[in-house]
Short mmCIF file of C-alpha atoms and ligand atoms in Angstrom, two decimals:
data_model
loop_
_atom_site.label_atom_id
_atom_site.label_comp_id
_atom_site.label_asym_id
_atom_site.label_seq_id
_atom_site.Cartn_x
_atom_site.Cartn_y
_atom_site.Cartn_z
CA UNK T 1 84.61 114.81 118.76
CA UNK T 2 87.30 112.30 116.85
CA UNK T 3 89.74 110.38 118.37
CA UNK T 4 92.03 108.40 117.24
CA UNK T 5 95.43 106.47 117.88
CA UNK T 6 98.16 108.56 115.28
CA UNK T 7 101.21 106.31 114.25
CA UNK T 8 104.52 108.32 114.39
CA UNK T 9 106.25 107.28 111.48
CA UNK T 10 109.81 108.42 112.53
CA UNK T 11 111.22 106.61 109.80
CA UNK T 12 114.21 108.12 107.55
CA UNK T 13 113.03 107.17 103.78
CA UNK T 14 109.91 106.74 102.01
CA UNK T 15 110.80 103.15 101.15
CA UNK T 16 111.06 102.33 105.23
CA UNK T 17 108.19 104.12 105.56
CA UNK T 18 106.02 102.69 102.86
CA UNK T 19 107.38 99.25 103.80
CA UNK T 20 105.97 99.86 107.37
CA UNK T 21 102.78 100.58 106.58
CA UNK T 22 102.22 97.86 103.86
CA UNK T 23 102.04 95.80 107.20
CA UNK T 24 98.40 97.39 107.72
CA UNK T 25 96.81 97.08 104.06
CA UNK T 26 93.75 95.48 104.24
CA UNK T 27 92.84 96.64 107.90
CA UNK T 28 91.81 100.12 109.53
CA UNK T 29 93.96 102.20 107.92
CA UNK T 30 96.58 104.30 110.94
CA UNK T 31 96.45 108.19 110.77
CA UNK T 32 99.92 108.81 110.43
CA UNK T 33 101.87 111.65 111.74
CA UNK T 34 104.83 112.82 109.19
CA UNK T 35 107.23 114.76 110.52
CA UNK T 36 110.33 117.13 109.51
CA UNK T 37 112.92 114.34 108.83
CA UNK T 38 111.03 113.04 106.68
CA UNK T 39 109.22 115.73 105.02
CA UNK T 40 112.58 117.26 104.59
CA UNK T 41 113.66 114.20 102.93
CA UNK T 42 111.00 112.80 100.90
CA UNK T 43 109.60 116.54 100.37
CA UNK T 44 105.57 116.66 99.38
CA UNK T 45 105.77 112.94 97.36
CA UNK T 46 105.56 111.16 100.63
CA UNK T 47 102.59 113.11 101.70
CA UNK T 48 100.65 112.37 98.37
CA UNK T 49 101.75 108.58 98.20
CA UNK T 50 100.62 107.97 102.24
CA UNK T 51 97.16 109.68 101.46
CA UNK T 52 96.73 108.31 98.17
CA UNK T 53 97.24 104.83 100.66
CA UNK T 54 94.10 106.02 102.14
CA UNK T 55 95.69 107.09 105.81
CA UNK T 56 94.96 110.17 107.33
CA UNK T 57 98.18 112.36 108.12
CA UNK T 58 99.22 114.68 110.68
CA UNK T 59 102.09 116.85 109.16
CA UNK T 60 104.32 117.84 112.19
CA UNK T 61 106.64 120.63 110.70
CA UNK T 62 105.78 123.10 113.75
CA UNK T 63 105.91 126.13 111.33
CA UNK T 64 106.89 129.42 113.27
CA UNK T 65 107.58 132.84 111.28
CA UNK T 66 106.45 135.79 110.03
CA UNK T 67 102.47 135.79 109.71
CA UNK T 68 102.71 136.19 106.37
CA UNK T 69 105.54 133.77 105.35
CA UNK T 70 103.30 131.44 107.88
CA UNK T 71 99.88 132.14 105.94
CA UNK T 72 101.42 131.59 102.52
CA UNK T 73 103.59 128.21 103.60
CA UNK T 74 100.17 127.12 104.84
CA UNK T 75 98.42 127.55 101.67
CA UNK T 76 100.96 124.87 100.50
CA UNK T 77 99.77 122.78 103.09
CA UNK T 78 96.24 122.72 102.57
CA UNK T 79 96.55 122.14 99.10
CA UNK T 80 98.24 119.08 100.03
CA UNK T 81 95.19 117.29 101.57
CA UNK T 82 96.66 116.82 105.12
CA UNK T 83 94.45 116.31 107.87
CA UNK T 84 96.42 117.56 110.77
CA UNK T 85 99.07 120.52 110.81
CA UNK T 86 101.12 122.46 113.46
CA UNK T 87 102.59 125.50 114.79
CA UNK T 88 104.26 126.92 117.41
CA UNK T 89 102.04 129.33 119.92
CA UNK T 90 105.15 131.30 120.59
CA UNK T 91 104.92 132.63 116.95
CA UNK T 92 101.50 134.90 118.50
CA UNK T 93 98.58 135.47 118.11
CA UNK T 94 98.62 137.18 115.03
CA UNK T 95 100.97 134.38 113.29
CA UNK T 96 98.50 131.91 113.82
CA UNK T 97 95.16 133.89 112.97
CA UNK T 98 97.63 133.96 109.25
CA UNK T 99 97.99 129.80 109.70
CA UNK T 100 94.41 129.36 109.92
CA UNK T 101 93.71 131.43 107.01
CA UNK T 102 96.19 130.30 105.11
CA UNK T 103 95.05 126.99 105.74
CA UNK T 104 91.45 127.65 104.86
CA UNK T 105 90.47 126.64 101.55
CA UNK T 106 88.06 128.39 98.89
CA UNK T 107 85.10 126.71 100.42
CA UNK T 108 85.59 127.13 103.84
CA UNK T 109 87.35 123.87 105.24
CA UNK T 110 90.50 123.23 106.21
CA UNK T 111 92.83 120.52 108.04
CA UNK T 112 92.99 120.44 111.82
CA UNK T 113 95.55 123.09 113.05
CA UNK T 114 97.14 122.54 116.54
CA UNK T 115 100.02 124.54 118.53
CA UNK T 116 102.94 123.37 120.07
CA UNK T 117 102.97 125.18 123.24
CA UNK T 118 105.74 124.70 125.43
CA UNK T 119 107.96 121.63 123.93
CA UNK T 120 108.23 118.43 126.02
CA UNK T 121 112.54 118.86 126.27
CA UNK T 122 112.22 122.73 127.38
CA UNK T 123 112.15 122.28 131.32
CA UNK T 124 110.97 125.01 133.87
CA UNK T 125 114.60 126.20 134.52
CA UNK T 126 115.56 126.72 130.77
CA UNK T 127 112.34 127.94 129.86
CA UNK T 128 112.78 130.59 132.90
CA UNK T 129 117.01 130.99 132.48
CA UNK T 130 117.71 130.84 128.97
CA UNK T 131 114.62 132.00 127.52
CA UNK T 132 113.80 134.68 130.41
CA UNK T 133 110.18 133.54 130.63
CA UNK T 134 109.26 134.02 133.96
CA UNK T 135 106.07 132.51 134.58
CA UNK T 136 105.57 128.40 135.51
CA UNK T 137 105.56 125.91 132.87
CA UNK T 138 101.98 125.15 133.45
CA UNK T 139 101.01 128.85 133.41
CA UNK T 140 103.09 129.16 130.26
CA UNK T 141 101.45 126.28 128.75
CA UNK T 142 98.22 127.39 129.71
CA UNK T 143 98.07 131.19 127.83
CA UNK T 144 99.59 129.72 124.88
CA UNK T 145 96.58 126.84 124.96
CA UNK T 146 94.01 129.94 125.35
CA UNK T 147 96.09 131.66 122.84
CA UNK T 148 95.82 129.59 120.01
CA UNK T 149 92.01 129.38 120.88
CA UNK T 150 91.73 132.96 120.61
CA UNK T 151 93.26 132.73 117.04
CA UNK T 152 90.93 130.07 116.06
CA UNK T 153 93.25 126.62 116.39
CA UNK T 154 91.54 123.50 117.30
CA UNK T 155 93.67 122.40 120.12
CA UNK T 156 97.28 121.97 121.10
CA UNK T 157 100.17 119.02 121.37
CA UNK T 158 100.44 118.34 125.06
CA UNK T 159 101.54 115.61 127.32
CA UNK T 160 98.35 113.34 128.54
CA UNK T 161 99.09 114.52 131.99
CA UNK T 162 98.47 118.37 130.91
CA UNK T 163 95.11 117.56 128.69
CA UNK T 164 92.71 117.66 131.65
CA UNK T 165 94.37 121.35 132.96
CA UNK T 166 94.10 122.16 129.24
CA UNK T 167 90.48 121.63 128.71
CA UNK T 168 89.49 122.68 131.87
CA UNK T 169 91.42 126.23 130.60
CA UNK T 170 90.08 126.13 126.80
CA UNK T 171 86.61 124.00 127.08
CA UNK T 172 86.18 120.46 126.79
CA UNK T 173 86.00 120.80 122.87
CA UNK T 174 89.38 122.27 122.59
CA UNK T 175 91.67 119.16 121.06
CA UNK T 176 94.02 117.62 123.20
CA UNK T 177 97.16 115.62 120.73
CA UNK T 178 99.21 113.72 123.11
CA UNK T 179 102.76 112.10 122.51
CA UNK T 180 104.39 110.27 125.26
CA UNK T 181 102.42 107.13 125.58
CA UNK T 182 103.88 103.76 126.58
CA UNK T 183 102.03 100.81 127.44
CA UNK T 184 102.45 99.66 131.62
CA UNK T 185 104.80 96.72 130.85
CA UNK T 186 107.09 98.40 128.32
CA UNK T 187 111.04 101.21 128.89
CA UNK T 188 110.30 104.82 128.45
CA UNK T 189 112.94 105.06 126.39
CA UNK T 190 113.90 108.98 126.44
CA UNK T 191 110.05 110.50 127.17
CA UNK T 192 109.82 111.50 130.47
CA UNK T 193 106.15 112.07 131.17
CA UNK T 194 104.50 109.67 129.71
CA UNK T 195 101.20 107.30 130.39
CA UNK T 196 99.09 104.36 128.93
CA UNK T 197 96.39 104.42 126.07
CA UNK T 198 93.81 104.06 128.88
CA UNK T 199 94.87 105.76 131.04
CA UNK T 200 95.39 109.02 128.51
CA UNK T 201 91.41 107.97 127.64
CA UNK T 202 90.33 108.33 131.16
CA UNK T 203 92.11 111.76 131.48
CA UNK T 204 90.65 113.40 128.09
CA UNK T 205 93.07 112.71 125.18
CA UNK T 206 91.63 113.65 121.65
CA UNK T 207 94.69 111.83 119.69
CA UNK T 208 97.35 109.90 121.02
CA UNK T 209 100.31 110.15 119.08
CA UNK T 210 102.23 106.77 119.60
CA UNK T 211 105.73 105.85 117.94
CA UNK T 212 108.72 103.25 118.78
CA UNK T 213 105.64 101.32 121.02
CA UNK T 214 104.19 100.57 117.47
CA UNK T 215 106.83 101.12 114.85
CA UNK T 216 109.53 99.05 117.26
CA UNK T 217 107.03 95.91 118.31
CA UNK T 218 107.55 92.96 116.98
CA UNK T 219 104.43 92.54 115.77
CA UNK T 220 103.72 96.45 114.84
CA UNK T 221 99.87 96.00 113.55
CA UNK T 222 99.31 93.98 116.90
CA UNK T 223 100.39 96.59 119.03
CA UNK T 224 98.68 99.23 117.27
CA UNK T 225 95.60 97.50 118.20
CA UNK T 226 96.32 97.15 121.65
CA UNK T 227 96.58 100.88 121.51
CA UNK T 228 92.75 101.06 119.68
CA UNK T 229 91.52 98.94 122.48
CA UNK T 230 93.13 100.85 125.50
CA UNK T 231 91.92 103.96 123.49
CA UNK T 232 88.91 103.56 121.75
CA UNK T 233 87.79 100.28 123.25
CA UNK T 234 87.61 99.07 119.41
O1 C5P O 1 108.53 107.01 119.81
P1 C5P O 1 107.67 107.94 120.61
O2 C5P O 1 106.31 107.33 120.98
O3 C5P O 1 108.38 108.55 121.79
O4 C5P O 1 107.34 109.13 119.58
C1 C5P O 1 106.60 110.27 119.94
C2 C5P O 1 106.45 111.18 118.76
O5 C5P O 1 105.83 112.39 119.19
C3 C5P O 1 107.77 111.59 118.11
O6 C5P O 1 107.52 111.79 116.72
C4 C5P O 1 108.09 112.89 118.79
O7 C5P O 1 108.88 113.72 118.00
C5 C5P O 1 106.70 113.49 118.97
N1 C5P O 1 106.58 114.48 120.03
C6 C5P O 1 106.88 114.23 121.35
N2 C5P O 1 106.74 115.20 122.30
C7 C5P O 1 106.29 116.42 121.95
C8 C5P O 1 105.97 116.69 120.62
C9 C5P O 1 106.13 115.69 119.67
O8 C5P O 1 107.26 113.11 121.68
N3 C5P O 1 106.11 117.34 122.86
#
């Protein structure tokens, strides 16, 4: 299965964007995960110019709707070459059986699709209080993993520390996409369970999705490939 080291590009404009990655032209080429702010404020442009840069992309825009409005906003998506897209498993089963088939193109492939199951900033008591979900977290986290397999999704967004109980739950093929990585000598900033490259390769991790430790370095391209080494060992 791939793996790979994604580079959140949490940027707010296309020019800081583009001006970030010019720093990697003429080296491996980062998947790069997109995400709403900028989608929202670049619109579809951004996604043609970063893959017409030769990067793979990861559009995070977490759709979650009607099946229908979800199968037809998907179609969009496909048609704009991404390599990675998202929903969330608490739109059902049946809204993500429309994603994937939205997502499918006339000759059968499509782009990775992955759920968000329970976001990272919902904790056990809201999850339970406010959204009167009674189960644990991890049991919680768990269905909506085996969920999404059931309606034919390649894997889920979880924290590193949740990828083993995930695969163990959904099969060792299942993709694991992991935010919340930091290196061992750097802040946490505001993640709260978070781990290393290696250490998220020792526990399972598919795709590591890695942001301020690479777009905040000093030396970004540097500490991307500290995070290929950790990872891949390349
Ligand atoms: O800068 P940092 O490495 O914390 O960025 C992590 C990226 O992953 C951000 O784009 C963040 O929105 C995203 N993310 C996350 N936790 C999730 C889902 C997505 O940190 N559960």
């Amino acid at each position: 299965m791939a793996k790979d080291v994604i580079i959140a590009c949490d940027f707010a404009s296309k020019q800081q964007t583009l001006d970030f990655l010019d720093r990697f032209e003429g080296g491996r080429k980062p998947f790069v995960k997109i995400g709403m702010e900028l989608f929202y404020a670049e619109g579809p442009d951004i996604v043609r110019e970063i893959k017409r840069r030769g990067h793979p992309i990861f559009l995070d825009l977490k759709l979650h709707d009607i099946p229908n409005t979800v199968r037809k906003a998907m179609k969009v998506l496909s048609g704009l070459d991404v390599d990675m897209c998202n929903v969330h498993a608490a739109g059902t089963v049946e809204m993500m059986r429309a994603a994937v088939e939205g997502l499918t193109r006339a000759d059968g492939t499509r782009p990775l699709l992955i759920a968000v199951t329970q976001l990272t900033s919902t904790s056990e008591e809201r999850m339970q209080q406010e959204l009167l979900i009674g189960a644990s977290i991890n049991d919680t986290i768990v269905k909506y993993a085996q969920n999404a397999r059931e309606a034919g999704l390649d894997g889920v967004v979880c924290s590193p520390l949740e990828a083993a109980m995930v695969k163990d739950a959904c099969g060792q093929d299942f993709v694991t996409v992991t935010p919340g990585i930091r290196f061992a000598d750097a802040a946490a900033d505001d993640q709260v369970r978070i781990t290393t490259p290696a250490r998220a390769r020792e526990i399972g991790a598919d795709y590591i999705v890695v942001g301020r430790p690479v777009t905040a370095a000093p030396d970004p391209v540097a500490a991307y490939q500290r995070c290929l080494l950790e990872f891949l060992n390349i």
